[in-house]
Every structure is written in structure tokens, then in C-alpha cells.
CSV table of C-alpha atoms and ligand atoms in Angstrom, one decimal:
chain,number,residue,atom,x,y,z
A,1,MET,CA,107.0,159.2,153.4
A,2,PRO,CA,109.4,158.2,156.1
A,3,VAL,CA,108.0,156.0,158.8
A,4,PRO,CA,107.2,158.1,162.0
A,5,ILE,CA,110.2,157.9,164.3
A,6,GLU,CA,108.1,156.4,167.2
A,7,PHE,CA,107.5,153.3,165.1
A,8,THR,CA,111.1,152.4,164.4
A,9,PRO,CA,112.5,149.3,166.2
A,10,GLU,CA,115.0,151.5,168.0
A,11,ALA,CA,112.3,153.9,169.3
A,12,VAL,CA,110.2,150.9,170.5
A,13,GLU,CA,113.2,149.5,172.3
A,14,ALA,CA,114.1,152.9,173.8
A,15,ALA,CA,110.5,153.3,175.1
A,16,SER,CA,110.6,149.8,176.8
A,17,GLY,CA,113.3,150.3,179.4
A,18,PRO,CA,113.1,149.5,183.1
A,19,ASP,CA,111.1,152.6,183.8
A,20,ALA,CA,108.3,151.8,181.3
A,21,PHE,CA,104.9,151.1,182.7
A,22,GLN,CA,104.6,147.3,182.4
A,23,PRO,CA,101.9,146.2,184.8
A,24,TYR,CA,101.9,142.5,184.0
A,25,GLU,CA,105.7,141.9,183.8
A,26,THR,CA,106.3,140.8,187.3
A,27,PHE,CA,103.3,138.4,187.3
A,28,LEU,CA,104.1,136.8,183.9
A,29,ARG,CA,107.8,136.3,184.9
A,30,SER,CA,107.0,135.1,188.4
A,31,ARG,CA,107.7,131.4,187.7
A,32,GLN,CA,105.2,130.7,190.5
A,33,PRO,CA,104.1,128.5,192.0
A,34,VAL,CA,107.0,126.2,190.9
A,35,ASP,CA,109.9,128.2,192.3
A,36,SER,CA,108.4,128.8,195.7
A,37,ILE,CA,107.2,125.3,196.2
A,38,VAL,CA,110.9,124.2,196.2
A,39,GLU,CA,112.1,127.3,198.1
A,40,SER,CA,109.7,126.7,200.9
A,41,ASN,CA,109.9,122.9,200.8
A,42,PRO,CA,113.5,122.1,200.0
A,43,TRP,CA,112.7,118.4,200.5
A,44,MET,CA,110.7,118.6,197.3
A,45,ARG,CA,113.7,119.4,195.0
A,46,THR,CA,114.0,117.0,192.1
A,47,PRO,CA,117.3,115.1,192.1
A,48,ALA,CA,119.2,115.7,188.9
A,49,THR,CA,121.1,112.4,188.9
A,50,LYS,CA,121.0,109.0,190.4
A,51,ASP,CA,123.9,110.1,192.7
A,52,GLU,CA,121.6,112.6,194.4
A,53,ILE,CA,119.0,110.0,195.6
A,54,VAL,CA,119.0,110.3,199.4
A,55,TRP,CA,117.2,108.0,201.8
A,56,GLY,CA,116.4,108.7,205.4
A,57,GLU,CA,116.2,112.5,205.2
A,58,GLY,CA,112.6,113.0,204.4
A,59,ARG,CA,112.9,113.7,200.6
A,60,TYR,CA,109.6,113.7,198.7
A,61,TYR,CA,110.2,110.3,197.1
A,62,ASP,CA,111.2,108.7,200.4
A,63,THR,CA,107.7,108.1,201.8
A,64,THR,CA,105.1,105.5,202.3
A,65,VAL,CA,101.3,105.0,201.9
A,66,GLY,CA,98.8,107.2,203.8
A,67,ARG,CA,97.8,104.7,206.4
A,68,LYS,CA,101.4,104.1,207.5
A,69,HIS,CA,102.5,107.7,207.3
A,70,PRO,CA,103.3,109.4,210.6
A,71,TYR,CA,101.6,112.7,209.5
A,72,TRP,CA,98.7,111.3,207.4
A,73,LYS,CA,97.7,108.1,209.2
A,74,ASP,CA,95.2,110.0,211.5
A,75,PHE,CA,93.4,111.6,208.5
A,76,ASP,CA,90.6,110.0,206.7
A,77,LEU,CA,92.3,109.8,203.4
A,78,PRO,CA,90.4,108.4,200.4
A,79,THR,CA,90.4,104.6,199.9
A,80,PRO,CA,89.0,102.8,196.8
A,81,THR,CA,85.2,102.9,196.7
A,82,LYS,CA,82.4,102.5,194.1
A,83,ASP,CA,80.2,105.0,196.0
A,84,LEU,CA,79.8,108.1,193.7
A,85,HIS,CA,78.8,110.3,196.7
A,86,GLN,CA,82.0,109.4,198.5
A,87,LEU,CA,84.1,109.8,195.3
A,88,ARG,CA,82.8,113.3,194.8
A,89,ARG,CA,83.6,114.3,198.4
A,90,ASP,CA,87.1,112.8,198.2
A,91,LEU,CA,88.0,114.5,195.0
A,92,PHE,CA,86.8,117.9,196.4
A,93,GLU,CA,88.3,117.5,199.8
A,94,TRP,CA,91.6,115.7,199.2
A,95,GLY,CA,92.2,116.4,195.5
A,96,PHE,CA,92.0,112.8,194.5
A,97,CYS,CA,89.7,109.8,194.7
A,98,LEU,CA,90.0,106.1,193.9
A,99,VAL,CA,87.4,104.3,191.9
A,100,GLU,CA,87.4,100.7,193.1
A,101,ASP,CA,87.3,98.0,190.4
A,102,ALA,CA,86.9,100.5,187.7
A,103,LEU,CA,88.4,97.9,185.5
A,104,SER,CA,87.4,94.2,185.9
A,105,ALA,CA,90.2,91.6,186.2
A,106,ASP,CA,89.7,90.7,182.6
A,107,GLN,CA,89.8,94.4,181.5
A,108,VAL,CA,93.1,94.8,183.4
A,109,ARG,CA,94.6,91.7,181.8
A,110,GLN,CA,93.6,92.7,178.3
A,111,THR,CA,94.7,96.3,178.6
A,112,ARG,CA,98.0,95.5,180.3
A,113,ALA,CA,98.9,92.8,177.8
A,114,ARG,CA,98.4,95.2,174.9
A,115,LEU,CA,100.6,97.8,176.6
A,116,VAL,CA,103.3,95.3,177.4
A,117,GLU,CA,103.5,94.2,173.8
A,118,GLN,CA,103.4,97.8,172.4
A,119,ALA,CA,106.1,99.0,174.9
A,120,ALA,CA,108.4,96.2,174.0
A,121,ALA,CA,107.7,96.6,170.3
A,122,GLU,CA,108.5,100.4,170.4
A,123,ARG,CA,111.8,99.7,172.2
A,124,GLU,CA,112.6,97.0,169.7
A,125,ALA,CA,111.9,99.4,166.8
A,126,GLY,CA,113.9,102.2,168.4
A,127,ILE,CA,110.9,104.5,168.3
A,128,ASP,CA,110.3,104.6,172.0
A,129,TYR,CA,110.4,107.6,174.3
A,130,PRO,CA,112.5,106.7,177.4
A,131,GLY,CA,112.6,109.2,180.3
A,132,GLY,CA,114.4,109.2,183.6
A,133,SER,CA,111.2,108.1,185.3
A,134,PHE,CA,109.4,105.9,182.8
A,135,GLN,CA,109.0,104.7,179.3
A,136,LEU,CA,106.3,106.8,177.7
A,137,ILE,CA,103.9,105.3,175.1
A,138,CYS,CA,102.4,108.2,173.2
A,139,SER,CA,99.2,108.5,171.1
A,140,LEU,CA,97.5,105.4,172.6
A,141,ILE,CA,94.5,106.3,170.5
A,142,ASN,CA,96.1,104.6,167.5
A,143,LYS,CA,97.6,101.6,169.2
A,144,GLY,CA,94.8,99.2,169.7
A,145,GLU,CA,91.0,99.2,169.3
A,146,ILE,CA,90.4,99.3,173.1
A,147,PHE,CA,92.1,102.7,173.5
A,148,PRO,CA,89.6,105.0,171.8
A,149,LYS,CA,86.9,103.3,173.9
A,150,PHE,CA,88.7,104.5,177.0
A,151,LEU,CA,88.3,108.0,175.8
A,152,GLU,CA,84.6,107.4,175.5
A,153,HIS,CA,84.3,105.7,178.9
A,154,ASP,CA,82.9,102.6,177.2
A,155,PRO,CA,82.0,100.0,179.9
A,156,GLU,CA,83.2,97.3,177.4
A,157,VAL,CA,86.8,98.4,178.3
A,158,VAL,CA,86.3,100.2,181.6
A,159,GLN,CA,83.3,99.0,183.6
A,160,GLY,CA,83.4,102.0,185.9
A,161,GLY,CA,83.3,104.4,182.9
A,162,PRO,CA,79.9,105.9,183.7
A,163,VAL,CA,81.1,107.0,187.2
A,164,ILE,CA,84.4,108.4,185.9
A,165,GLU,CA,82.6,110.3,183.1
A,166,ARG,CA,80.1,111.7,185.5
A,167,LEU,CA,82.8,113.1,187.8
A,168,LEU,CA,84.7,114.7,184.8
A,169,ASP,CA,81.5,116.2,183.5
A,170,GLU,CA,80.6,117.7,186.9
A,171,THR,CA,84.1,119.0,187.7
A,172,LEU,CA,85.0,120.4,184.2
A,173,ARG,CA,81.5,120.8,182.7
A,174,LYS,CA,80.5,118.8,179.6
A,175,GLY,CA,82.6,119.7,176.5
A,176,TRP,CA,86.0,119.0,178.1
A,177,CYS,CA,88.7,117.7,175.8
A,178,VAL,CA,91.4,115.1,176.1
A,179,PHE,CA,94.8,116.7,176.8
A,180,SER,CA,96.7,113.5,175.9
A,181,PHE,CA,96.4,109.8,176.3
A,182,THR,CA,99.6,107.9,177.1
A,183,ALA,CA,101.0,105.0,179.1
A,184,ASN,CA,103.7,105.7,181.7
A,185,ILE,CA,105.8,102.7,182.6
A,186,SER,CA,108.1,103.1,185.5
A,187,TYR,CA,110.9,100.6,185.7
A,188,PRO,CA,113.0,99.3,188.6
A,189,GLY,CA,115.6,101.9,189.7
A,190,CYS,CA,114.1,104.8,187.7
A,191,MET,CA,114.5,108.4,188.9
A,192,PRO,CA,111.6,110.1,190.7
A,193,MET,CA,109.7,112.6,188.6
A,194,GLY,CA,109.6,116.2,189.8
A,195,LEU,CA,106.4,117.1,191.6
A,196,HIS,CA,104.1,119.1,189.4
A,197,GLN,CA,100.5,120.2,188.8
A,198,ASP,CA,99.0,118.7,185.6
A,199,GLN,CA,97.3,122.0,184.8
A,200,GLY,CA,100.8,123.7,184.9
A,201,ALA,CA,100.3,124.7,181.2
A,202,ILE,CA,98.4,127.8,182.5
A,203,ASN,CA,101.0,128.8,185.1
A,204,PRO,CA,101.4,131.3,186.7
A,205,PHE,CA,97.6,131.4,186.8
A,206,GLN,CA,96.0,129.4,189.6
A,207,THR,CA,92.4,128.6,189.7
A,208,PRO,CA,91.1,128.6,193.3
A,209,GLU,CA,87.4,128.3,192.2
A,210,ALA,CA,87.8,125.0,190.3
A,211,PRO,CA,90.4,123.0,188.4
A,212,VAL,CA,90.7,123.3,184.6
A,213,ASP,CA,92.1,119.7,184.5
A,214,VAL,CA,91.1,116.4,186.0
A,215,THR,CA,93.5,113.6,185.3
A,216,THR,CA,92.5,109.9,185.1
A,217,MET,CA,95.1,107.3,185.9
A,218,TYR,CA,94.2,103.7,185.0
A,219,ILE,CA,96.2,101.6,187.5
A,220,LEU,CA,97.1,98.2,185.9
A,221,GLU,CA,98.9,96.5,188.8
A,222,ASP,CA,98.9,96.7,192.6
A,223,VAL,CA,100.6,99.9,193.7
A,224,ASP,CA,101.9,100.9,197.1
A,225,GLU,CA,105.0,102.3,198.7
A,226,ARG,CA,107.2,100.4,196.3
A,227,ASN,CA,105.8,101.9,193.1
A,228,GLY,CA,102.8,104.1,193.8
A,229,THR,CA,102.4,107.6,192.3
A,230,LEU,CA,103.5,110.3,194.7
A,231,ILE,CA,100.8,112.9,195.7
A,232,VAL,CA,100.4,115.7,198.2
A,233,PRO,CA,96.9,115.5,199.5
A,234,THR,CA,95.1,118.9,199.8
A,235,SER,CA,97.7,120.7,197.7
A,236,HIS,CA,95.0,121.3,195.2
A,237,LYS,CA,93.6,123.8,197.7
A,238,LEU,CA,96.7,125.0,199.4
A,239,ILE,CA,98.6,126.1,196.3
A,240,PRO,CA,95.7,128.1,194.6
A,241,ALA,CA,94.8,129.7,198.0
A,242,VAL,CA,97.9,132.0,197.9
A,243,GLY,CA,96.7,133.5,194.6
A,244,SER,CA,98.1,133.5,191.1
A,245,GLY,CA,101.7,134.4,190.9
A,246,ASN,CA,102.3,134.4,194.7
A,247,LYS,CA,104.7,132.4,196.8
A,248,VAL,CA,103.6,129.1,198.2
A,249,GLY,CA,104.6,128.3,201.8
A,250,LYS,CA,105.2,125.0,203.6
A,251,LEU,CA,103.2,122.1,202.2
A,252,PRO,CA,102.3,118.8,203.9
A,253,PRO,CA,104.2,115.6,203.1
A,254,THR,CA,103.9,113.3,200.1
A,255,ILE,CA,102.4,109.9,200.2
A,256,HIS,CA,102.4,107.0,197.8
A,257,VAL,CA,99.0,106.1,196.2
A,258,GLU,CA,97.9,102.6,197.5
A,259,ALA,CA,95.5,100.7,195.3
A,260,PRO,CA,95.0,97.3,193.7
A,261,ALA,CA,95.1,96.7,190.0
A,262,GLY,CA,91.9,97.8,188.3
A,263,THR,CA,91.5,101.0,190.4
A,264,VAL,CA,91.2,104.3,188.7
A,265,LEU,CA,92.8,107.3,190.3
A,266,LEU,CA,91.2,110.6,189.5
A,267,PHE,CA,93.0,113.7,190.6
A,268,ASP,CA,92.5,117.4,190.5
A,269,GLY,CA,94.8,119.2,188.0
A,270,ARG,CA,96.0,121.5,190.8
A,271,LEU,CA,97.2,118.6,192.9
A,272,LEU,CA,101.0,118.2,193.3
A,273,HIS,CA,102.1,114.7,192.2
A,274,GLY,CA,104.7,112.8,190.3
A,275,THR,CA,105.9,109.3,189.3
A,276,SER,CA,107.9,107.8,192.1
A,277,ILE,CA,111.1,105.7,192.1
A,278,ASN,CA,110.1,102.1,191.3
A,279,ARG,CA,111.5,100.1,194.2
A,280,GLY,CA,109.8,96.9,193.1
A,281,ASP,CA,111.1,94.2,190.7
A,282,ASP,CA,108.6,94.7,187.9
A,283,TRP,CA,107.8,97.4,185.4
A,284,ARG,CA,104.7,99.3,186.5
A,285,TYR,CA,102.1,100.1,183.9
A,286,VAL,CA,99.6,102.9,184.2
A,287,MET,CA,97.7,104.9,181.6
A,288,VAL,CA,97.3,108.6,182.1
A,289,GLN,CA,94.6,110.8,180.5
A,290,PRO,CA,94.3,114.4,181.6
A,291,SER,CA,91.0,116.0,180.6
A,292,MET,CA,91.0,119.8,180.2
A,293,LYS,CA,88.8,122.7,179.6
A,294,PRO,CA,88.5,122.9,175.8
A,295,TRP,CA,90.3,126.3,175.7
A,296,VAL,CA,93.6,124.8,177.0
A,297,ARG,CA,95.9,123.8,174.1
A,298,SER,CA,96.2,120.0,174.2
A,299,GLN,CA,99.4,118.3,175.0
A,300,GLU,CA,98.8,115.8,172.2
A,301,ASN,CA,98.0,117.3,168.8
A,302,PHE,CA,95.1,114.9,168.0
A,303,MET,CA,94.3,116.8,164.8
A,304,LEU,CA,97.7,115.7,163.4
A,305,SER,CA,98.3,112.5,165.3
A,306,THR,CA,95.1,110.6,164.9
A,307,ASP,CA,95.3,107.8,162.4
A,308,PRO,CA,92.7,108.2,159.6
A,309,ARG,CA,91.4,104.7,160.2
A,310,VAL,CA,90.7,105.6,163.8
A,311,LEU,CA,88.9,108.8,162.6
A,312,GLU,CA,86.8,106.8,160.1
A,313,ASN,CA,85.4,104.6,162.9
A,314,ALA,CA,85.3,107.3,165.6
A,315,SER,CA,82.0,108.1,167.3
A,316,PRO,CA,80.7,111.7,167.5
A,317,LYS,CA,81.6,111.6,171.2
A,318,LEU,CA,85.2,110.6,170.6
A,319,LEU,CA,85.6,113.3,167.9
A,320,GLN,CA,84.3,115.9,170.3
A,321,ARG,CA,86.7,114.8,173.0
A,322,ILE,CA,89.8,115.0,170.8
A,323,GLY,CA,89.0,118.6,169.9
A,324,MET,CA,87.4,118.0,166.5
A,325,GLN,CA,84.2,120.0,167.1
A,326,GLY,CA,84.8,123.6,166.1
A,327,THR,CA,82.9,126.6,167.3
A,328,GLY,CA,83.1,130.3,166.6
A,329,GLY,CA,85.3,130.6,169.7
A,330,LEU,CA,87.5,127.6,169.4
A,331,GLY,CA,89.2,125.4,166.9
A,332,ASN,CA,87.7,126.6,163.6
A,333,ALA,CA,89.6,126.8,160.3
A,334,GLU,CA,89.2,129.3,157.5
A,335,GLY,CA,85.9,130.2,159.2
A,336,PHE,CA,84.5,126.7,158.9
A,337,GLY,CA,83.4,125.7,162.5
A,338,ASN,CA,82.2,129.3,163.2
A,339,ARG,CA,78.6,128.0,163.1
A,340,GLY,CA,79.3,125.0,165.2
A,341,THR,CA,77.9,124.5,168.7
A,342,GLY,CA,80.8,122.4,169.9
A,343,ARG,CA,78.4,119.6,170.7
A,344,ALA,CA,79.2,116.0,169.6
A,345,GLY,CA,77.9,115.2,166.1
A,346,ASP,CA,77.1,118.8,165.0
A,347,PRO,CA,78.0,118.8,161.3
A,348,ALA,CA,78.6,122.6,161.2
A,349,GLY,CA,81.6,122.1,163.5
A,350,SER,CA,83.0,118.9,162.1
A,351,MET,CA,86.7,119.5,161.9
A,352,ALA,CA,87.1,115.8,161.2
A,353,ALA,CA,85.4,116.4,157.8
A,354,ALA,CA,88.1,119.1,157.1
A,355,ARG,CA,90.8,116.8,158.3
A,356,ALA,CA,89.7,114.1,155.8
A,357,PHE,CA,90.5,116.5,152.9
A,358,LEU,CA,94.0,117.0,154.3
A,359,THR,CA,94.5,113.2,154.7
A,360,ALA,CA,93.5,112.7,151.1
A,361,GLY,CA,96.0,115.4,150.1
A,362,ASP,CA,93.2,117.4,148.6
A,363,TYR,CA,92.7,120.3,150.9
A,364,ARG,CA,92.6,123.6,148.9
A,365,HIS,CA,92.9,126.7,151.0
A,366,VAL,CA,91.4,130.1,150.3
A,367,GLY,CA,94.2,132.5,149.6
A,368,GLU,CA,94.6,135.9,147.9
A,369,LEU,CA,91.5,136.4,145.8
A,370,THR,CA,90.4,139.3,143.6
A,371,VAL,CA,86.7,140.2,142.8
A,372,ASP,CA,87.4,139.3,139.2
A,373,GLU,CA,88.6,135.8,140.1
A,374,ALA,CA,85.7,135.4,142.5
A,375,GLN,CA,83.2,136.1,139.7
A,376,ARG,CA,84.6,133.2,137.7
A,377,LEU,CA,85.1,130.9,140.7
A,378,ALA,CA,84.2,127.2,140.3
A,379,GLU,CA,81.9,125.9,143.0
A,380,ASP,CA,84.4,123.5,144.4
A,381,ARG,CA,87.5,125.5,143.9
A,382,TYR,CA,88.1,125.6,147.7
A,383,THR,CA,87.6,123.0,150.3
A,384,LEU,CA,85.8,125.6,152.3
A,385,GLN,CA,83.1,125.9,149.7
A,386,VAL,CA,82.5,122.1,149.9
A,387,LEU,CA,82.4,122.2,153.7
A,388,GLN,CA,80.0,125.1,153.7
A,389,ARG,CA,77.6,123.4,151.3
A,390,GLU,CA,77.8,120.0,152.9
A,391,ARG,CA,78.0,121.0,156.5
A,392,GLU,CA,76.5,124.5,156.8
A,393,GLY,CA,73.7,124.1,154.2
A,394,ARG,CA,74.8,126.9,152.0
A,395,GLN,CA,73.4,126.9,148.5
A,396,PRO,CA,75.6,127.1,145.4
A,397,GLY,CA,75.7,130.7,144.3
A,398,GLN,CA,74.3,131.9,147.6
A,399,ARG,CA,75.4,135.5,148.6
A,400,ASN,CA,75.0,136.9,152.0
A,401,HIS,CA,73.6,140.4,152.6
A,402,TYR,CA,75.0,142.8,155.1
A,403,TRP,CA,72.4,145.5,154.9
B,503,FE2,FE1,101.3,114.6,185.9
């Protein structure tokens, strides 16, 4: 029988011309809010080369800290505080808050020393990731025993952890996952990074009701107008207010974050921000950890990247945060995880258990199977069978009934 003519590639193409009913095309192709941000605010355009850096004309990277800024100095912008009530209000109102002394002086010293060493070693080995704006250290989770503890908000490495964790849980709901965990080291004379929203992975969707990301930045030296991160206060409300896919109008000016070493900057994933030019003499070390709704595909593929030794020692909390708790809705494999709740420590969703088989080179996938073969199947022919018995409590030989 010939294939019906309507199903041929030529017919599908012919029925998809400019007159076809394609209700989502304009929205999906809109490239908003990114295009209109620069159209409406030409001073926000990212320079392509060092030759294009211009001072004295109000470009986004040519700014100062809030309290000295002609536009912002009369506003009550956030300053570092330990008061959780104030931090909540700041994050909601301005799109960012500053947790004062989130790291003690010792914690700053220890963390910074490890990063300085790792960054130098990766450059020396030629395995580094240089960028126009910074050296990036990826997969911190594997690069020192302190780093997984940051993802758990362990007060041993970050004394303000309980406050940070609370703010993330309240803004994203418990069950959020780590999007990536990196260090971002801007160097003297680097280029400014383009302004962006950290939840840009879901563009052109905007989420006026609440963010799907909150980013944690661990500040490891004093930052100000020389080397502070650029942010546009209130842009977390102004950009989503126009609606998904629509054009953004004029935005208020950028400022540099001003904070002493040990401060943690938390910012809303809808807030416009970027690494600035480093006009100081030293390399500026910060660690960046976006936290996302668990349905956003993570930037770092922790399932692949995490060192088996880190996994062996990982707490249930850490495993959940790096996306290793499967559910019927998210992150299952071959069906395993379908019965998981997504909660830390739930054996029925332990994707780390499945990953351990892969690491050992011993993962055996279910493939094409006949009833005849199934009747002669060994009980541990497939990894899935082992996981089902050990993690879901299925009995050997158990058959499920559908009637
Ligand atoms: Fe960012």
C-alpha cells in the first residue's frame, strides 16, 4: 500500500507555508525579552571587543554603587543584613538581598584559598575555561570536600546557610535543584558580561507570579564600583510585567553590588545582571549557584559530572539537590523512579543507585524482548529488575495484574 499522499514530506512542507495556521510561531520566535531590552535601552548593548569599551557616556558597565548613583542614591536599596525579615522584603522588592557575614572570615579564607589553587592548577594543566569576562571553574562539587557542603548549606562551610536555605525554600518551594555550581573569577581588564536573567533558559516565557530561579553568589572579597557584579534593581518585576514574548521598554540604570567579603548575594532569576569589568588590580573570586525549579533542565549535568567518590559520601539532601531523586513526573529511567516521591532519601527514586551501576560499567538496559525470552528471563538479567527488588520492594517472580 502506498503511503497516503498527505503524509509525504513534500505534502507536509506544502501544508506549512506562510498562510498555515501556526498560533505559537510569533511567540516562540520572538527572542524577547532579550532583543527589546537592548532596543529600548541602547546603553545596555554588550560590547563585542575591547575597542568598543566607552567611558563617560552612560554605558551599563560605566556605573557606581547604589549609594553614590545619581538615580539610585535616594532609594532605600538593600545593604548587607542578617535580619531574615529584611532579607525577605529586599529580595521581593528589589530583586536581590545581601546576607551579611554569611561566611565567617575563616570560611572566606579557606574557600578562597581552595579556589585560587584550583584556578591556577586548571590554567597550568590547560583544562581551564577562559571567557571574555572571567575564568570559569566548572563542577565545583568535585573539587574539594567543602564544596558539596555549600550545596547542603552546611554551617560548617557557610555559617549563614540556614538563612539562605530558608529563603530558597520559600521562594522556590522545597524540592528545588541545583542548576550549576561554578566559580567566576573576573580578572583586571576583562570585558563586561552581557546583562541577562539567570532563568533565561525558559525564554520567551516570563513568570510574573514568582521566579523559577534564585541565584546564590558567594562573595569572597570586598566588591564595589571597581569589581562588583552589575545589577538592575527592580528589573525582576519590570521585565515580567510586560508579559511573555512582549517588548520591554526603558529600564532603570545599573549599579555595582557593594559588599564586603563574606557576604552572600541572593538574587531573583528574573533580575537583569552581569559580571562587570574588573577595574581593580586583583582577580575577583565569587562562587555562583543558581537554584531552579526541578523541571528546568540543569546547566550542569550532575548525573554525568559528579565524581563517584562524591556520590558515595553524598547525603540524601545533596543527592536530591543535584537531581538524583526521580519521580513519575521527572528524572526517571526505564520506569525506575516512577514510584519515587522526589523527597530526599526515598529509595524508590534513588537515581544515584542506578548511576552506581553505570559507573561500575554494569548497567544492563531493557531492550527488545519477546514473551518467549521473558519466560526464561534470569532474575537479574536487567539492572531494572535489581532496582525494582532492592528499591521498590518487588518480589522475585511477582506479576502485576491489570484487571
Ligand atoms: Fe548570571
